[in-house]
mmCIF file of C-alpha atoms in Angstrom:
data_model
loop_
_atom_site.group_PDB
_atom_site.id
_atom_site.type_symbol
_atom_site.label_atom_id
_atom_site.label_comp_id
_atom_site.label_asym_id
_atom_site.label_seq_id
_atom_site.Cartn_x
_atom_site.Cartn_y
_atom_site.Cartn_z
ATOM 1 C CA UNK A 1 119.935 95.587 123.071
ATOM 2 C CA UNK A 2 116.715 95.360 124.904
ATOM 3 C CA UNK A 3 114.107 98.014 122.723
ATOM 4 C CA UNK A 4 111.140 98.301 120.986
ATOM 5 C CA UNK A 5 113.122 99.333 118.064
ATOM 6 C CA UNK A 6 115.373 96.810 118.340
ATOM 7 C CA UNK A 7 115.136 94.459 114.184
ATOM 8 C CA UNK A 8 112.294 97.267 113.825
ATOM 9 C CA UNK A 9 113.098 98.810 110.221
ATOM 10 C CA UNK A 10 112.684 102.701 109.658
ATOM 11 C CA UNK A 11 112.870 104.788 106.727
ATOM 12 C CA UNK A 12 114.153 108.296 107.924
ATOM 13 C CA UNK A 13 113.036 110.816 105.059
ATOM 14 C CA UNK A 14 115.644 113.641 105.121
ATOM 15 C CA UNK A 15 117.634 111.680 107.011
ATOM 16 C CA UNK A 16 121.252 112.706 106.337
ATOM 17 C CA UNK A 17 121.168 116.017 107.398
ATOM 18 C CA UNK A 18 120.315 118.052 110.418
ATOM 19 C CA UNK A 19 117.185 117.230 112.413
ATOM 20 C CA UNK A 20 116.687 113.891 110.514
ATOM 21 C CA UNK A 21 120.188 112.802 110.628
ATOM 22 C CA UNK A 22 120.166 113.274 114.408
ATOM 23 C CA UNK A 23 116.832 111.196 114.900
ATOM 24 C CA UNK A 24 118.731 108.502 112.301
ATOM 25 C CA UNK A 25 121.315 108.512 115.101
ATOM 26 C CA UNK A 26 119.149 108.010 117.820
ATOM 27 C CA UNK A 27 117.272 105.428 116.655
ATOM 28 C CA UNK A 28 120.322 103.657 115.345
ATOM 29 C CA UNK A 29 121.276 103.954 119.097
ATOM 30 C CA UNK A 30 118.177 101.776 119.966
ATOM 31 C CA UNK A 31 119.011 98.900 117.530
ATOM 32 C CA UNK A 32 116.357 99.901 114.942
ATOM 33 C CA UNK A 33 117.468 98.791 111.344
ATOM 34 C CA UNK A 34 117.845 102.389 109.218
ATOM 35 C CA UNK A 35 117.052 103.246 106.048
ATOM 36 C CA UNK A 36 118.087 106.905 105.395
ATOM 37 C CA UNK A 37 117.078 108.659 102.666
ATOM 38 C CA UNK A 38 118.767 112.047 101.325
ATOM 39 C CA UNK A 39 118.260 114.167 98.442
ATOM 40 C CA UNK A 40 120.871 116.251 97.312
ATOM 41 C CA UNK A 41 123.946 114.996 98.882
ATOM 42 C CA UNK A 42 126.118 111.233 98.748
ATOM 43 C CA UNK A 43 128.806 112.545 101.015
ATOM 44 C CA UNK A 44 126.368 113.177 103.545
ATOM 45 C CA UNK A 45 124.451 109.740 102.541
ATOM 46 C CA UNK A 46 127.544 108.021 103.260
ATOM 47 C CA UNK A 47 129.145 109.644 106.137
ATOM 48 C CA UNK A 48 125.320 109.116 108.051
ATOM 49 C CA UNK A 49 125.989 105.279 107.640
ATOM 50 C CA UNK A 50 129.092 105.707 108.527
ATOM 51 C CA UNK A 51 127.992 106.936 112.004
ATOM 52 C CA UNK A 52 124.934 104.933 112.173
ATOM 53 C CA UNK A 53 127.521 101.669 111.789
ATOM 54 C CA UNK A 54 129.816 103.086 114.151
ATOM 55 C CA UNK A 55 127.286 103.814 117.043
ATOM 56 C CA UNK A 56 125.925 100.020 116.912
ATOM 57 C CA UNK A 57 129.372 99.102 116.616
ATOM 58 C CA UNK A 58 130.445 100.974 119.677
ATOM 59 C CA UNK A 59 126.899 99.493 121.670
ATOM 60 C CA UNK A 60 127.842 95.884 120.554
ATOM 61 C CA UNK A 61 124.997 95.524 118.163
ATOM 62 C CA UNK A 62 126.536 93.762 115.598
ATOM 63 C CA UNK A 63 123.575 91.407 114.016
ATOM 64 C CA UNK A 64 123.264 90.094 110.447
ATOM 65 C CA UNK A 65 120.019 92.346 110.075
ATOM 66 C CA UNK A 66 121.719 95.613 110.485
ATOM 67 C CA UNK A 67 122.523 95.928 106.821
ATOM 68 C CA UNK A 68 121.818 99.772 106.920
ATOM 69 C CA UNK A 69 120.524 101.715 103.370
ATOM 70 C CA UNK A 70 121.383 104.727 101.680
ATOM 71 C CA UNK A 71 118.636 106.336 99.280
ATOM 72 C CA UNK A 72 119.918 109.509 96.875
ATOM 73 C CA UNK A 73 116.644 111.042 95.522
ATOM 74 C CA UNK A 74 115.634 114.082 94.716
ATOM 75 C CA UNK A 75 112.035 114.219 95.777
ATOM 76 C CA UNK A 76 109.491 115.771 93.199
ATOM 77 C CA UNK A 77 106.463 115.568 95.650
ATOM 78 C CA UNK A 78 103.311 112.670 95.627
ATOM 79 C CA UNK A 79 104.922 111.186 92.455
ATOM 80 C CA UNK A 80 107.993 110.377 94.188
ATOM 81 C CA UNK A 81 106.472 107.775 96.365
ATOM 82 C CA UNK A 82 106.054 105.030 93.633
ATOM 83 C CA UNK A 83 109.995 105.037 93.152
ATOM 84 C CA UNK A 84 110.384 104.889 97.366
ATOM 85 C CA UNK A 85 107.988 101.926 97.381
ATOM 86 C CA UNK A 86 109.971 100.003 94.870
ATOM 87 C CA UNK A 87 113.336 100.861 96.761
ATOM 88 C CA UNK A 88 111.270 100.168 100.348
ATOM 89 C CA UNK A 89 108.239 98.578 99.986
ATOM 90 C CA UNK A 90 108.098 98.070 103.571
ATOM 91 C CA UNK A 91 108.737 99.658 106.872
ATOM 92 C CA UNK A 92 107.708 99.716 110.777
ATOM 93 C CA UNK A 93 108.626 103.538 111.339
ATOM 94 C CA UNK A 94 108.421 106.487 109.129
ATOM 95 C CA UNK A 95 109.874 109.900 110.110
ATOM 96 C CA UNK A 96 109.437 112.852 107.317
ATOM 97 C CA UNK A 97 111.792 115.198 108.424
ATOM 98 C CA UNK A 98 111.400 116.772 106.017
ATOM 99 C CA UNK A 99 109.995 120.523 104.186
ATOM 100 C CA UNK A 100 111.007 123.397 102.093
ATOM 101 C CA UNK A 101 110.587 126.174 103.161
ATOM 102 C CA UNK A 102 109.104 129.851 101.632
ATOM 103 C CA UNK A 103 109.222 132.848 103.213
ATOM 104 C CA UNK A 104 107.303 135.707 100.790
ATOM 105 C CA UNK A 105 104.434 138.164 101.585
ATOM 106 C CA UNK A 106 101.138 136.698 100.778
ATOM 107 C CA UNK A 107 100.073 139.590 98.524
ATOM 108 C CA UNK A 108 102.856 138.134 96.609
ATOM 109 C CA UNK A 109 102.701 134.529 95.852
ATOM 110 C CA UNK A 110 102.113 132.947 92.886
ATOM 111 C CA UNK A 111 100.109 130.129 91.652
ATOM 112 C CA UNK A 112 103.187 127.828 91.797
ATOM 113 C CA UNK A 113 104.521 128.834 95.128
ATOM 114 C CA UNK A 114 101.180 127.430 96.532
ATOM 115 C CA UNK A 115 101.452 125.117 94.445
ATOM 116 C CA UNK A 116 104.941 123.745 95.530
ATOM 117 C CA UNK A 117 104.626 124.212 99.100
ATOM 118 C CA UNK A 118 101.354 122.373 99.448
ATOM 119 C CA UNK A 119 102.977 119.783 97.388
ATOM 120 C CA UNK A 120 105.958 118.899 99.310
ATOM 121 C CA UNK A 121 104.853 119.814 102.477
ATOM 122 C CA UNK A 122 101.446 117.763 102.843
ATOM 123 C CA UNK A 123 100.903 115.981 99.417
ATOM 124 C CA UNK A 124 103.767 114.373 99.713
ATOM 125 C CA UNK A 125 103.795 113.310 103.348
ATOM 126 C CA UNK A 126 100.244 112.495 103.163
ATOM 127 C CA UNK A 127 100.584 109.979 100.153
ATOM 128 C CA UNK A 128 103.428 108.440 101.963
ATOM 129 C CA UNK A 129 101.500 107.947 105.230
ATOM 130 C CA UNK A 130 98.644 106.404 102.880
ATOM 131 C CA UNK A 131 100.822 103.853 100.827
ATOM 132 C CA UNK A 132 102.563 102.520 104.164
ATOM 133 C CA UNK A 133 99.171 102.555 106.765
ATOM 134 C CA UNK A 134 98.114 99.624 105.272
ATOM 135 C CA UNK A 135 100.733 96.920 106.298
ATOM 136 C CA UNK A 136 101.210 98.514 109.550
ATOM 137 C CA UNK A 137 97.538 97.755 110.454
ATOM 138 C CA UNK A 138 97.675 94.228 109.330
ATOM 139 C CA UNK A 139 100.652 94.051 111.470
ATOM 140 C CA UNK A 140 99.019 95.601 114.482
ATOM 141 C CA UNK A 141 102.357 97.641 114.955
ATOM 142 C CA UNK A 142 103.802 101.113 113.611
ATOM 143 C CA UNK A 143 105.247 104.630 114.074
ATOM 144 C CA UNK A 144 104.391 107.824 112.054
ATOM 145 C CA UNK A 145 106.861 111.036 113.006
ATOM 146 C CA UNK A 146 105.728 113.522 111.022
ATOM 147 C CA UNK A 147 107.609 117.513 111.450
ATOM 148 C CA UNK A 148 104.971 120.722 111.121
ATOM 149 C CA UNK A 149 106.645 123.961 110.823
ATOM 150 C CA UNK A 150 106.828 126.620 113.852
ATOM 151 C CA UNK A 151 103.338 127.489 115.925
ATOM 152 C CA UNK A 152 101.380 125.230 113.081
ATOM 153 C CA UNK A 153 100.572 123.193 115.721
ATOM 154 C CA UNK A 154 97.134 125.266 115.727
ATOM 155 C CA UNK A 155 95.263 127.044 112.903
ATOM 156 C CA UNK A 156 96.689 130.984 113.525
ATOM 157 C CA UNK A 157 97.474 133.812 110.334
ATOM 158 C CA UNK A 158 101.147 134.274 109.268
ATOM 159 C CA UNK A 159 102.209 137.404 107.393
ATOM 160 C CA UNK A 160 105.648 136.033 105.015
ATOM 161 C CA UNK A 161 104.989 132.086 105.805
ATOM 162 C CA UNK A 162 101.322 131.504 104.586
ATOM 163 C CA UNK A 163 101.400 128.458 102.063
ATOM 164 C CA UNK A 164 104.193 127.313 103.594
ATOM 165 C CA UNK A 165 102.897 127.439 107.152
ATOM 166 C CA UNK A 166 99.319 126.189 105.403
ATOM 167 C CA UNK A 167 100.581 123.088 103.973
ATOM 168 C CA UNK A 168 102.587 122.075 107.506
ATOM 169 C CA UNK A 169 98.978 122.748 109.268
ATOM 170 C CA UNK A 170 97.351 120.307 107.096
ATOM 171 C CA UNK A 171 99.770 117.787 108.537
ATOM 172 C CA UNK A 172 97.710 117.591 112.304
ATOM 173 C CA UNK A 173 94.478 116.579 110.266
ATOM 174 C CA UNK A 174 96.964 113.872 108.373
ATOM 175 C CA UNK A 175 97.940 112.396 112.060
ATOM 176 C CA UNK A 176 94.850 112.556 114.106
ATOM 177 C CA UNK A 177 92.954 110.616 111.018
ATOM 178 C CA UNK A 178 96.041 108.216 111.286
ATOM 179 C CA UNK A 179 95.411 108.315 114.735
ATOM 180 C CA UNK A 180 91.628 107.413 114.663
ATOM 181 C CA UNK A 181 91.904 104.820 112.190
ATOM 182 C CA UNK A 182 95.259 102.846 114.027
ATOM 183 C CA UNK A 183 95.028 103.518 117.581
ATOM 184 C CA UNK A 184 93.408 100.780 118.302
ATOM 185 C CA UNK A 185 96.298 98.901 116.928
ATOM 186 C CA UNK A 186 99.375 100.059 118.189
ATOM 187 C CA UNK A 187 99.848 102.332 115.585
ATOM 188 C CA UNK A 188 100.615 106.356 115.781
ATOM 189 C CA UNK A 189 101.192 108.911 114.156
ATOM 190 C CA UNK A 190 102.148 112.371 115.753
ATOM 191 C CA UNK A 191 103.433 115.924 114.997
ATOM 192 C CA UNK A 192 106.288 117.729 116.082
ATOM 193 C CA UNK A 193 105.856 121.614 115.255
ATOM 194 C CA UNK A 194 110.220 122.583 116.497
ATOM 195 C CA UNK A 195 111.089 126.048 117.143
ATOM 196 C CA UNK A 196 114.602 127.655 115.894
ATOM 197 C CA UNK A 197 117.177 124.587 115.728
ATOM 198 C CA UNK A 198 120.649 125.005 115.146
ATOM 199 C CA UNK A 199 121.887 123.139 111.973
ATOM 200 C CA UNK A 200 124.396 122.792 109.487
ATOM 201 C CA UNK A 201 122.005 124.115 106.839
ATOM 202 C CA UNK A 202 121.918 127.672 108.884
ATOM 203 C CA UNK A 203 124.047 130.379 106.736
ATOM 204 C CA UNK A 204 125.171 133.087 109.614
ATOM 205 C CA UNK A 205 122.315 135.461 108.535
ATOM 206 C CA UNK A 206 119.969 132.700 109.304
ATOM 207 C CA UNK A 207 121.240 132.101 112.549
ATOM 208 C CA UNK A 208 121.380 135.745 113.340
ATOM 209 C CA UNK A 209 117.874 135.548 112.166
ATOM 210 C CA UNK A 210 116.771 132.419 114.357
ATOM 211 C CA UNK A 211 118.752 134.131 117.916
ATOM 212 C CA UNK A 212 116.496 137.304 117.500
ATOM 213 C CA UNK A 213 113.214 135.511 117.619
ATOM 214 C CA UNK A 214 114.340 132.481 119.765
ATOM 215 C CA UNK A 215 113.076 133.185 123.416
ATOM 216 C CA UNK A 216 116.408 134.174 125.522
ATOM 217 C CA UNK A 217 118.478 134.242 122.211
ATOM 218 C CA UNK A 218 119.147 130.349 122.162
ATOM 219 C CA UNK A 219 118.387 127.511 119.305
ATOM 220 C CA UNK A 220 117.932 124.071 120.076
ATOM 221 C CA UNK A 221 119.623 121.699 118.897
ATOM 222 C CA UNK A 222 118.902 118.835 116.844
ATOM 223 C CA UNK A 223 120.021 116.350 119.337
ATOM 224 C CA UNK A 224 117.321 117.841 121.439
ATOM 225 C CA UNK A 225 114.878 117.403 119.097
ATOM 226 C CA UNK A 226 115.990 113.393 118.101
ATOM 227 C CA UNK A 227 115.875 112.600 122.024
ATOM 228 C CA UNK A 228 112.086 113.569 122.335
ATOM 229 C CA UNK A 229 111.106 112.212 118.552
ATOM 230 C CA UNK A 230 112.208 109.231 120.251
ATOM 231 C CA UNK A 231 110.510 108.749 123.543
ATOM 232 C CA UNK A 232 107.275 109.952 121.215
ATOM 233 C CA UNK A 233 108.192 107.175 119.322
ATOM 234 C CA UNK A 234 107.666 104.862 122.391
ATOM 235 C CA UNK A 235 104.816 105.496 123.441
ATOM 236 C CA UNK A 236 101.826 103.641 122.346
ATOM 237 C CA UNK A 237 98.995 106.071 124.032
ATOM 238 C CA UNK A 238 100.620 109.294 122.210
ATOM 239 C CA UNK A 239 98.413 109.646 119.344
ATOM 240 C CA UNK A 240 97.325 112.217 116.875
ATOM 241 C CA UNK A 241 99.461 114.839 118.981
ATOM 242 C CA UNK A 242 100.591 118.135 117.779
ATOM 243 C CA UNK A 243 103.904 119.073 119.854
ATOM 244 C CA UNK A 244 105.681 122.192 119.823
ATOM 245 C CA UNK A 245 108.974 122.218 120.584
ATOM 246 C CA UNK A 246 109.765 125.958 120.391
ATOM 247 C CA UNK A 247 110.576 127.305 124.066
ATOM 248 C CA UNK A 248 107.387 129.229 123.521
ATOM 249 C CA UNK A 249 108.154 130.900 120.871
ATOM 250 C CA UNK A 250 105.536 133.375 118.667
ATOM 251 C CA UNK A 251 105.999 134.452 115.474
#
């Protein structure tokens, strides 16, 4: 297969499961070497590479350097990078699909919820943007995906999703500094702010939820989502961009 991806390696954080698992897919579907990481689950570790194997099976891609990866780690925030750089000290693209999520009236959150959220959500990310810029400017080549959370593509007030929503803000300042410091060698780093997706993580109430606010009642689904992270990923002029991917949804 003809691709940019094509013996390109990427590390796909939160990639076994819903949104990440389907850009893992798609990717996989343009030759790209994968390295999926997952936190909670082996099942889901190992039926991903399963997949992954039997897509570029099914395409004919069948070189020696698709040996694919499976990383199970918990992730504790910035500290976890040092163990990811031991396990993957290198890597062309990085996609953080990735985020918990808070919902909890600002009058009442604590010192730790802002604590955790800002931690995960833009710590985290952020020192594993840093620790892998590096060698993708001395290579002149590289691919930052990072995922905001719904309308944080712009600085707006939320009433149940501040520190959360806070922390996935911070991410646009994280890509357009990527974005002034690499674009003038091939290498970008964008945000995609998605909407209400349908996943396996949804419990019923939380797809009853995600129908009420989504405009006409419909979710998107992850596939959707994979397709455009990666013609993003293509592109060499998209840089620094903050994309929602919501159907115009307010919240």
């Amino acid at each position: 297969m003809d691709s940019i991806f094509s013996r390109r390696t990427a590390l796909v954080i939160g990639g076994s499961g819903g949104i990440g698992k389907a850009i893992s897919l798609a990717l996989a579907r343009e030759g790209a070497h994968i390295i999926v990481h997952g936190g909670s689950s082996q099942e889901r570790l190992d039926q991903t590479l399963q997949d992954i194997q039997n897509i570029q099976g099914a395409a004919g891609i069948t070189t020696a350097d698709q040996c694919h990866r499976a990383l199970l780690k918990p992730l504790k925030g910035p500290e976890s990078v040092t163990e990811l750089l031991e396990q993957v000290p290198k890597t062309d693209i990085l996609v953080i699909s990735f985020g918990p999520f808070l919902r909890k009236p600002l009058t009442q959150l604590e010192a730790n919820d802002w604590d955790y959220m800002t931690k995960m959500n833009l710590a985290f990310p952020g020192a594993l943007v840093s620790a892998y810029l590096d060698q993708m400017l001395s290579q002149q080549w590289g691919r930052i995906l990072l995922f905001g959370g719904t309308n944080t593509e712009s600085i707006r007030g939320f009433l149940t999703t501040t520190a959360y929503a806070a922390a996935k803000t911070g991410l646009g300042v994280l890509a357009k500094s990527v974005a002034r410091i690499g674009g003038a060698v091939n290498v970008t780093c964008n945000v995609i702010c998605p909407g209400m997706i349908d996943t396996e993580y949804l419990t019923e109430q939380d797809r009853r939820y995600a129908r009420e606010k989504a405009p006409g009642g419909t979710l998107i689904a992850s596939e959707t989502i994979a397709n455009m992270a990666v013609e993003i990923l293509k592109q060499p002029h998209l840089n620094g961009a903050l994309i929602p991917v919501d159907n115009g949804l307010v919240i």
